[in-house]
Each structure stands twice: as C-alpha cells, then as structure tokens.
XYZ file of N, CA and C in Angstrom:
639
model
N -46.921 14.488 -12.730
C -45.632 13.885 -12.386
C -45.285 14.223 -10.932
N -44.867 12.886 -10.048
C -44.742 13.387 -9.122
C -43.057 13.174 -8.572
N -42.465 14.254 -7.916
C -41.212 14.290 -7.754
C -40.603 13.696 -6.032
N -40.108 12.869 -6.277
C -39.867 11.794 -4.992
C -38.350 12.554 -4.643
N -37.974 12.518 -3.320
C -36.865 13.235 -2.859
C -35.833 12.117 -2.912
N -34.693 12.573 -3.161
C -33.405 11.584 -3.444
C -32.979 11.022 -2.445
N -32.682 9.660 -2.314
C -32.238 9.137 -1.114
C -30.919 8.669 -1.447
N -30.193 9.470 -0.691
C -28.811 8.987 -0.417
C -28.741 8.283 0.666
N -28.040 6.911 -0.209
C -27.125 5.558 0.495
C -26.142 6.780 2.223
N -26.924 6.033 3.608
C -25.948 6.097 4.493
C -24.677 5.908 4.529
N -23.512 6.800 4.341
C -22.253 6.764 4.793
C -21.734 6.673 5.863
N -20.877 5.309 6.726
C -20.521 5.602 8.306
C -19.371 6.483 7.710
N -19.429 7.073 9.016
C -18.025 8.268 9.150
C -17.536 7.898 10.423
N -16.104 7.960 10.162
C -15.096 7.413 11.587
C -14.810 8.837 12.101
N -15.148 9.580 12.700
C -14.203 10.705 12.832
C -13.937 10.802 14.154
N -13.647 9.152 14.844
C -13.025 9.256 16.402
C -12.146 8.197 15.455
N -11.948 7.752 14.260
C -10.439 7.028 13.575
C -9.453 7.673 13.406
N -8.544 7.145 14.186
C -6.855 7.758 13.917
C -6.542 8.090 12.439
N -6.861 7.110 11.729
C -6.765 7.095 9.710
C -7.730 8.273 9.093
N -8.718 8.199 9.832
C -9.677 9.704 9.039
C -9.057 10.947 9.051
N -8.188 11.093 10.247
C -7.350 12.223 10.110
C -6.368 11.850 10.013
N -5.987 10.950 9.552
C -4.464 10.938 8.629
C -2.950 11.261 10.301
N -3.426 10.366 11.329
C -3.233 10.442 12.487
C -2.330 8.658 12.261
N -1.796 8.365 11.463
C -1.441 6.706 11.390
C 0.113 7.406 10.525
N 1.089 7.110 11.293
C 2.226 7.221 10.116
C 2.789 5.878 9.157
N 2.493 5.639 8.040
C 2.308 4.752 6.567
C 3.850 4.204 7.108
N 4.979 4.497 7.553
C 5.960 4.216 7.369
C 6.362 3.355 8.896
N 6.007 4.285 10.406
C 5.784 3.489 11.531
C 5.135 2.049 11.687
N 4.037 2.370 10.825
C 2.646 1.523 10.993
C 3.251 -0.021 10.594
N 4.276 -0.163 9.657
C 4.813 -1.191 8.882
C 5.696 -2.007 9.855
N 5.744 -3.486 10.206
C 6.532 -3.935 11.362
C 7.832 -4.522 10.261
N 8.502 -4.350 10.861
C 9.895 -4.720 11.258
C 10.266 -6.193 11.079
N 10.738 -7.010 9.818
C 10.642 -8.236 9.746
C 12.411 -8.458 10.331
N 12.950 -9.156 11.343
C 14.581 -9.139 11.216
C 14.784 -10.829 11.066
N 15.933 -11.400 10.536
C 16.217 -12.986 10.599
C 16.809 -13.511 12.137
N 16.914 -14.840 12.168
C 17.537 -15.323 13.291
C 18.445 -14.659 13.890
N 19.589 -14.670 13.088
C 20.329 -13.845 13.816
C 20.878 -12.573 14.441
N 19.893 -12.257 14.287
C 19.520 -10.637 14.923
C 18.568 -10.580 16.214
N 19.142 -9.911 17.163
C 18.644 -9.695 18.387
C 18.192 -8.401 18.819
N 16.752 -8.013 19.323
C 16.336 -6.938 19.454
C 16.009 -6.660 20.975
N 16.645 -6.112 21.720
C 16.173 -6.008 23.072
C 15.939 -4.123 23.392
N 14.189 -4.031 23.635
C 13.863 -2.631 23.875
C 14.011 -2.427 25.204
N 14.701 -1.360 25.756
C 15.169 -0.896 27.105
C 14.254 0.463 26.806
N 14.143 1.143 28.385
C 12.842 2.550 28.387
C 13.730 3.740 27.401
N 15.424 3.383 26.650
C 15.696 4.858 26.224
C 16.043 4.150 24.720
N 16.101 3.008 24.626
C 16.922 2.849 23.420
C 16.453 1.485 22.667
N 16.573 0.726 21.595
C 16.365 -0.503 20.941
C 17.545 -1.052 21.115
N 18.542 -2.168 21.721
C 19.490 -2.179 21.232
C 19.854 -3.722 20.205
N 20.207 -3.324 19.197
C 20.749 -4.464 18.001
C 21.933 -5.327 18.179
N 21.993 -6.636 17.905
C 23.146 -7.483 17.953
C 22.832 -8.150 16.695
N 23.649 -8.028 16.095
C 23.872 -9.357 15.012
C 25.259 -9.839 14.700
N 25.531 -10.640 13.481
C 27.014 -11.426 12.784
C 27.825 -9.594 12.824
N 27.386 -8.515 12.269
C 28.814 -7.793 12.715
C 28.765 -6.836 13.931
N 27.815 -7.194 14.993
C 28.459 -6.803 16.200
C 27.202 -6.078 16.777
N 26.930 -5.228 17.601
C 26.006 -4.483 18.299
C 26.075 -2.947 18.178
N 24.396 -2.414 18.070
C 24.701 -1.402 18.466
C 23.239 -0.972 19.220
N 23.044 0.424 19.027
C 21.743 0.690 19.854
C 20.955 2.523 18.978
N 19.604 2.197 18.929
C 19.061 3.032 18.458
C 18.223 3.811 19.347
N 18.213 4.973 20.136
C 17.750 5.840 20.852
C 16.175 6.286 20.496
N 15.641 5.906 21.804
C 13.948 6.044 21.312
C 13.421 7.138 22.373
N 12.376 7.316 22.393
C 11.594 8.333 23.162
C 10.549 7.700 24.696
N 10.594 7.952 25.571
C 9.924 7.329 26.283
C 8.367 7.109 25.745
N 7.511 7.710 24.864
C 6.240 7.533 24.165
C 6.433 6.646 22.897
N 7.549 5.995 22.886
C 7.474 4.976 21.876
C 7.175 3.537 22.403
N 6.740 2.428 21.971
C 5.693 1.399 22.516
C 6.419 0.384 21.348
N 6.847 -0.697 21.971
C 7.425 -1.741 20.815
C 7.044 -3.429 21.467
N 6.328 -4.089 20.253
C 5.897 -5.480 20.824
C 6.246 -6.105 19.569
N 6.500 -7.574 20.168
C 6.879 -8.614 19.420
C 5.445 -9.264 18.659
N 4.594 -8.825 17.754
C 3.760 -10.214 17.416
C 3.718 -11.590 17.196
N 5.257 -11.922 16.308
C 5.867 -12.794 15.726
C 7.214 -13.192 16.814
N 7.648 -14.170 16.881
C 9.309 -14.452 17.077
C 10.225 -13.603 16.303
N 9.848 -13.015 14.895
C 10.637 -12.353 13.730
C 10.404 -11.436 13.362
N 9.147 -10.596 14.359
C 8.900 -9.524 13.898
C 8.644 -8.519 14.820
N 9.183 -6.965 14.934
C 8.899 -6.262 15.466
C 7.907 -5.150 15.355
N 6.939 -4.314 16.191
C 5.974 -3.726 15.557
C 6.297 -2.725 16.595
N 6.224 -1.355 15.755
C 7.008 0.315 16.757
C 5.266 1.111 16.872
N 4.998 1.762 17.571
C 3.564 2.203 17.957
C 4.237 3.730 18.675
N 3.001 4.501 18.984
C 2.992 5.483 20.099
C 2.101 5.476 20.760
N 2.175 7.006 21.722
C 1.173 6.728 22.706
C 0.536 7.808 21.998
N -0.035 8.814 21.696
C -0.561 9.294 21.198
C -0.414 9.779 19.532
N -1.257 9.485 18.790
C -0.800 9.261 17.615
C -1.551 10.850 17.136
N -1.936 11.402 17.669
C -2.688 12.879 17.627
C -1.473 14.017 17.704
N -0.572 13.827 17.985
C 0.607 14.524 18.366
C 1.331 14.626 17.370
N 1.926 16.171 16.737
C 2.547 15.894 15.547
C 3.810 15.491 15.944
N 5.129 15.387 16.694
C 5.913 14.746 17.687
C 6.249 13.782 17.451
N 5.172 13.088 17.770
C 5.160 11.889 18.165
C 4.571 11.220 16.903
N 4.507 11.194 15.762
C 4.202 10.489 14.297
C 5.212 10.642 13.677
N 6.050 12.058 13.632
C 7.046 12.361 12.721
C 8.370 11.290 13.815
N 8.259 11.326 15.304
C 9.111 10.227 15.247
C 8.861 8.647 15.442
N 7.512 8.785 14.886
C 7.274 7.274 15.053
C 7.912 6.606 13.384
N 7.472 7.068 12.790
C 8.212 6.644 11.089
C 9.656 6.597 11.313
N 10.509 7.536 11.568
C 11.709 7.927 11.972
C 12.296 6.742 12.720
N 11.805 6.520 13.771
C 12.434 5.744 14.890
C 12.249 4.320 14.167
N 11.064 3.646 13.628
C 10.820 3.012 12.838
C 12.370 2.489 11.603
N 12.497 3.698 11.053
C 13.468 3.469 9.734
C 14.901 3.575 10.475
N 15.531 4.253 11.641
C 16.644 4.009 12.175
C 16.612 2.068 12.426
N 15.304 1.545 12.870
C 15.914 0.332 14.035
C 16.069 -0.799 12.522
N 15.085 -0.994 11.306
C 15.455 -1.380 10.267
C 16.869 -0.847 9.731
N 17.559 0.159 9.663
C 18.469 0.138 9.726
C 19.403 -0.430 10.037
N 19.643 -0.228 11.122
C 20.761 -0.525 12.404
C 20.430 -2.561 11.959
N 19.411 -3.092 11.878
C 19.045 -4.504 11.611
C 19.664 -4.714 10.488
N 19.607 -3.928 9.190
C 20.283 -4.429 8.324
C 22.101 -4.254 8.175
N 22.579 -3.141 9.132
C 23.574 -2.705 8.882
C 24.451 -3.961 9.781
N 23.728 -4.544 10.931
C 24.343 -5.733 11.937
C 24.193 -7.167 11.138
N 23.557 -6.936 9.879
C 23.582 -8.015 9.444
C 24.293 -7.802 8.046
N 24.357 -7.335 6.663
C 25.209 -7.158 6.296
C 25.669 -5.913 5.680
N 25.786 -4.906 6.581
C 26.267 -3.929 6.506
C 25.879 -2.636 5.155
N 26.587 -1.133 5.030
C 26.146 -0.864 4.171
C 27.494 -0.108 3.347
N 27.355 -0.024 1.681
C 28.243 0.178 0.953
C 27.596 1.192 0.081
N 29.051 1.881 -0.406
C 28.616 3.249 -1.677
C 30.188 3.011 -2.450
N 29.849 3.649 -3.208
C 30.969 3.689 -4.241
C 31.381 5.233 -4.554
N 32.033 5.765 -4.672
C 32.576 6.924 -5.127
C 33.314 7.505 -6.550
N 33.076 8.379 -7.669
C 33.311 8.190 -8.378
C 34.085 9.186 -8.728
N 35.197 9.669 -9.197
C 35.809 10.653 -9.562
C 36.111 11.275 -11.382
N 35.200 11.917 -11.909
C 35.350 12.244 -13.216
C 35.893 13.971 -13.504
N 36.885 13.333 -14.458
C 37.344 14.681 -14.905
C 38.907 14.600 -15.364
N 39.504 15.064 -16.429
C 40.833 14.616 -16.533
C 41.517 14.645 -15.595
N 42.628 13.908 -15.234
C 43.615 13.735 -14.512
C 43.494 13.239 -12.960
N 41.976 13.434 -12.667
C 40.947 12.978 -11.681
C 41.138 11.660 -10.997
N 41.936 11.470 -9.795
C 42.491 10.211 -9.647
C 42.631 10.320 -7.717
N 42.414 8.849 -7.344
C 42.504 8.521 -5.841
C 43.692 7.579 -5.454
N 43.828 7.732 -4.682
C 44.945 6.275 -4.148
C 44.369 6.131 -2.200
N 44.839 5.076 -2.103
C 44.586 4.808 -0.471
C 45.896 4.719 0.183
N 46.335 5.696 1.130
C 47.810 5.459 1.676
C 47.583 5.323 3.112
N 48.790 5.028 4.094
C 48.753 4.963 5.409
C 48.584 7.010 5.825
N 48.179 7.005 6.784
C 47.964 8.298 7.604
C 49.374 9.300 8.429
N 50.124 10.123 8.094
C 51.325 10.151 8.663
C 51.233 10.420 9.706
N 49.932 11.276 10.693
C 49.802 10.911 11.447
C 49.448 9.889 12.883
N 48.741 8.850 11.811
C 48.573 7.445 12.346
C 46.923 7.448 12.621
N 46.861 6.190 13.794
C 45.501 6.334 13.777
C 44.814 7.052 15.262
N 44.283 7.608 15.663
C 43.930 8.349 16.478
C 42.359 9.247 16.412
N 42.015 10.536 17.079
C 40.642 10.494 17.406
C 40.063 10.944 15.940
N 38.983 9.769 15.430
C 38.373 9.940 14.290
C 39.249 9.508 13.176
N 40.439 8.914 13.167
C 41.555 8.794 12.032
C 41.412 7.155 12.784
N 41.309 6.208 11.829
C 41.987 5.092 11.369
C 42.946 4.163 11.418
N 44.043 5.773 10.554
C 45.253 5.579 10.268
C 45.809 5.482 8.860
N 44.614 5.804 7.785
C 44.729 5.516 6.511
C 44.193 6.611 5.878
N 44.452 7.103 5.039
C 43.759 8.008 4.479
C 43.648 8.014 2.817
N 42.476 8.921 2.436
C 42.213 9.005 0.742
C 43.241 10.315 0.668
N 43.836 9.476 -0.723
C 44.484 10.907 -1.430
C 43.962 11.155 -2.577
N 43.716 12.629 -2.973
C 42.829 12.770 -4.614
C 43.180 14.010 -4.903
N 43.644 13.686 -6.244
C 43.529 14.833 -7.695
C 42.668 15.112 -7.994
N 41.779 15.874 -7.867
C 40.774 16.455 -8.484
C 40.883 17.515 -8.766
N 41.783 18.270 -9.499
C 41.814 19.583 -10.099
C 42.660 20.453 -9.712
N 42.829 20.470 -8.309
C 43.381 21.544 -7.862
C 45.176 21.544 -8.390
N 46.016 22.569 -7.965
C 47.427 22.542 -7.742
C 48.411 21.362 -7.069
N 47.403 20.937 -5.878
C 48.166 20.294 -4.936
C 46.721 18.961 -4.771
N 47.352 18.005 -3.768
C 46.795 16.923 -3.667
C 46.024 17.159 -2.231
N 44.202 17.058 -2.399
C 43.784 16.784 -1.207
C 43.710 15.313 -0.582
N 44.093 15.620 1.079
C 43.719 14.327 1.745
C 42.271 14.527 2.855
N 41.722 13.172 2.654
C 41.095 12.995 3.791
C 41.311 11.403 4.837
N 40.883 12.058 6.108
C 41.404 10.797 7.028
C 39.800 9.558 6.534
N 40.167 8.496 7.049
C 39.581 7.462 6.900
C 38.766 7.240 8.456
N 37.564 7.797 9.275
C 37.240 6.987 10.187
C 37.461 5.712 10.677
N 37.540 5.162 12.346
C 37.757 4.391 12.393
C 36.932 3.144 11.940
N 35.647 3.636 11.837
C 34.533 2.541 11.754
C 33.958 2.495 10.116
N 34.880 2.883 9.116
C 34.832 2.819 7.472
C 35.660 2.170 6.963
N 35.720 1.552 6.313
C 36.506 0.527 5.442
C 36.634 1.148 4.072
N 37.692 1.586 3.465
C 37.856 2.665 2.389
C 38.636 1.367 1.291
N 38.438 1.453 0.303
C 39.209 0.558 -0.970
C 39.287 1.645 -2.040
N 39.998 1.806 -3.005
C 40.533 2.352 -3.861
C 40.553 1.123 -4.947
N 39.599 0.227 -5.796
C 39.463 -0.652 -6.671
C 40.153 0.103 -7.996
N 40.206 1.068 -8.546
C 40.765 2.127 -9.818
C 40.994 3.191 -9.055
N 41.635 3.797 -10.252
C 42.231 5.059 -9.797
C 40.829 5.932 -9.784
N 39.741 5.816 -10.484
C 38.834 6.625 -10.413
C 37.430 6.087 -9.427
N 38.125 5.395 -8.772
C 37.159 4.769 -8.006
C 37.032 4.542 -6.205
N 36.452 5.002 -5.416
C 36.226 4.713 -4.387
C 35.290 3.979 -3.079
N 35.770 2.725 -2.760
C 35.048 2.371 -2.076
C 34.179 1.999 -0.300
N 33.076 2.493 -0.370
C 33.330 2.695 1.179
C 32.241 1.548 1.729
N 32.746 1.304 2.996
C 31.662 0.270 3.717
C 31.819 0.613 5.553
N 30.486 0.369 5.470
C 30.325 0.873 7.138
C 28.926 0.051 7.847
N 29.071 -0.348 8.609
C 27.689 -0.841 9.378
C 26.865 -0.215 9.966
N 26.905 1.602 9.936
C 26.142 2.855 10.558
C 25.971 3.549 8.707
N 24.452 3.088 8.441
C 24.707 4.075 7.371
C 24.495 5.380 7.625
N 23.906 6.273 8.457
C 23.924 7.488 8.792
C 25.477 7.912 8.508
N 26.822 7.460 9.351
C 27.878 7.567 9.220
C 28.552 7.324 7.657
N 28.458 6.752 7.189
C 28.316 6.442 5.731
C 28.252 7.546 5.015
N 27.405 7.694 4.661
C 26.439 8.771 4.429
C 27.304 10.087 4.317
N 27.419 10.324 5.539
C 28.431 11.557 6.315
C 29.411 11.647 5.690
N 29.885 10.660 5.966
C 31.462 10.614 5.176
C 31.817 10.665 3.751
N 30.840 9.879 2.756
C 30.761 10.014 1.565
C 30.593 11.438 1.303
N 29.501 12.139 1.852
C 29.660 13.762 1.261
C 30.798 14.703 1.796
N 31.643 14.090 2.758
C 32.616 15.025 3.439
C 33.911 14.824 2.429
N 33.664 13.700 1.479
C 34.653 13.279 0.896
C 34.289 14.310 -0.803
N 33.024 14.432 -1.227
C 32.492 14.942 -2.143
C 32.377 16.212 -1.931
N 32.848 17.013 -0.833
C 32.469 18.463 -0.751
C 33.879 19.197 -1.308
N 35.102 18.349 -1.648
C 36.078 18.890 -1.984
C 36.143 18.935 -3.358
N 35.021 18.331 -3.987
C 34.618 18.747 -6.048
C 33.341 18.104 -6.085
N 32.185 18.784 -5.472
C 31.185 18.347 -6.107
C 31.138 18.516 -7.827
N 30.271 17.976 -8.001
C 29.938 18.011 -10.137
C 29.547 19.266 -10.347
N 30.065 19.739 -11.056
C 29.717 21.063 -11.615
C 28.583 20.481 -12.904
N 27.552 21.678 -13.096
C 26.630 21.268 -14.293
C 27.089 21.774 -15.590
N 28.590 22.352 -15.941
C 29.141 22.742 -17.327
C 29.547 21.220 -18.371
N 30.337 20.909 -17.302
C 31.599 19.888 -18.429
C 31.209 18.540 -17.799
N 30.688 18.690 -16.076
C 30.210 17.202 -15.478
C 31.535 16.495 -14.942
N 32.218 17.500 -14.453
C 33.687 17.095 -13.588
C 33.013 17.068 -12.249
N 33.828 16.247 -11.116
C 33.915 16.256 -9.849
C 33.734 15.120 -9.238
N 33.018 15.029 -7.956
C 32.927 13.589 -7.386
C 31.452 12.918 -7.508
N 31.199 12.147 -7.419
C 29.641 11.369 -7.575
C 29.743 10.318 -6.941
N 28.580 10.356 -5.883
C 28.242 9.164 -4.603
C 27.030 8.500 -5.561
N 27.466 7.012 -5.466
C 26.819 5.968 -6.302
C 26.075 6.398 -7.476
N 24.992 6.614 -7.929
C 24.269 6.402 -9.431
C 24.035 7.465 -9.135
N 24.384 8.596 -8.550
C 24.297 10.064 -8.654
C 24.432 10.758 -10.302
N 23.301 11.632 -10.761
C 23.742 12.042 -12.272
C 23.367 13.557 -11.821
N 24.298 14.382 -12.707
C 24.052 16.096 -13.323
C 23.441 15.816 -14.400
N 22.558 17.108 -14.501
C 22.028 17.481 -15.658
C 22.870 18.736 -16.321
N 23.566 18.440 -17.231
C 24.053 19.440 -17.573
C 23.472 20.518 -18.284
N 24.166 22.046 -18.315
C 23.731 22.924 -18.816
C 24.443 23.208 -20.113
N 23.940 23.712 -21.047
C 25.014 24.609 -22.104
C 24.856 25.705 -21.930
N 26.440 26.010 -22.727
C 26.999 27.132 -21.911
C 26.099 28.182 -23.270
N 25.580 29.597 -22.793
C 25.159 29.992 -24.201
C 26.333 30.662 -24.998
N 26.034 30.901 -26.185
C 27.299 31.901 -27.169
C 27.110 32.969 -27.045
N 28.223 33.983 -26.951
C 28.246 35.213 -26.751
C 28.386 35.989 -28.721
C-alpha cells in the first residue's frame, strides 16, 4: 500500500484587505439613502442638513471623506481605516448624519409614562416665562413625593400631556430628545418592587419579589 501525501485545495489570503482584519466599520460602510427633499452639503468641519423642518449641521473630522454615488445617496469613508479613531468615528459620524436626515424630515417622538397611584402630569405655562433653555411651559408631576415636581420645557421640545398619565415629547435633535426624556425620568425612575415611576416608551422592569421574613 502506498501512501500519497494530502493535497490541500490553495486558499488566497487577503492579508493587505481592510475586511481580513476587520478594518471596515459594518455600520459606516452602509450609504446613506435621503429623499428629495433633503439637502446635504459637506463643508471641511461639518455635513450640513436642510429639509421640510428646517436645518441643521453635523460636525465631522477633517479624515472623514463623503461622495455622492447616486443623486439620493450619500456614502461616509475615511482616510485610514487602520486607525482605531478613525472607524469608531466613521460608524458614529455615519449614524449622527442619518439622523439629523430623518429628524429634518419628520422629526423624532417618545412618549412618557407615569405609573403608580396618584401618579399624574399636567402641562402649565412657566412662571418664570420663557428664557435661557425654558420655553416658557413647563411639566408638572405627582409622582410620590409630598410636594409637586416641575420641569422646564426646552425651547426646541414640544411637550403634550394627552392623559394625566401620559407624556408627550417631540423634537427634531434626537440626541436632545433623548436628554430630556431621562432628565424628566430621573425624578422616579421604576423601582423593581411594586413597578412605580416613570418609563420612556416600551421601556419594561423586571420585577423582583420581595422575600418573607
């Protein structure tokens, strides 16, 4: 019997490919589809956005690289994709300018939820009025305490009170959004006993039981 040596099938190996080392960010790499009415003009510091509710601008890095392939589509790149820097803000910079595109076009919304007996909001005018970071309107809420907390309403949030246990917010910066919804939730987050406090959209506790003594 005679024993013949195994031939293994040639494998090419890329190992001057950006993807072999995992040098491609999955989330950058993806272009940017926006509609007609959205306008994208890249300047050397910033993206800036126009659409139906107004303009704004997303701050980029001078090693960020942005081309049109399409009339409708934008595609975000770097200059060195070897750089950890420069990947972590290529995804990043990426998901701000989709952002800012959807927020100029139709904006973004959360709901707020208030559970717990007696647990209740209203929307009133501001007695101080409207001024830096104030509106002019503010949330008022029962949530537990003795006395009634307020918070002011930014100028650039649109606050509704639809129920008493209900709050609604809308903003065209969801970063700001965002912000505000938890600044509004830090005065009763949910406790994990009974499942009282505030809850930003389809937010759930897992509750605990309590053990017996």
């Amino acid at each position: 019997m005679v024993l013949r040596p195994r031939v293994v099938p040639a494998v090419r190996l890329f190992s001057s490919s950006a993807s072999a080392h995992g040098l491609i960010s999955n989330i950058g790499r993806q272009p940017i589809r926006f509609p007609p009415t959205v306008t994208l003009t890249p300047t050397p510091t910033a993206v800036d956005v126009t659409g139906p509710l107004g303009t704004t601008s997303v701050p980029t890095m001078p090693y960020m690289r942005f081309t049109f392939p399409a009339p409708d589509t934008l595609s975000v790149a770097v200059e060195d994709g070897s750089e950890k820097k420069q990947r972590q803000m290529w995804g990043t910079t990426r998901t701000l300018i989709a952002n800012a595109i959807e927020g100029m076009t139709s904006g973004f919304s959360v709901m707020l939820y208030l559970v717990g007996v007696g647990y209740r909001a209203a929307l009133e005018p501001d007695p101080r009025g409207p001024g830096e970071g104030r509106s002019g309107q503010r949330i008022a809420m029962k949530v537990g305490f003795s006395h009634s907390v307020y918070v002011s309403v930014p100028p650039n949030i649109k606050a509704e009170v639809p129920a008493p246990t209900k709050i609604s917010l809308y903003c065209t910066d969801k970063q700001l959004l965002g912000k505000f919804a938890a600044q509004v939730k830090r005065w009763r987050p949910p406790e994990p006993y009974k499942g009282k406090g505030i809850y930003v959209g389809t937010e759930r506790v897992r509750l605990k039981t309590m053990k017996k003594k």
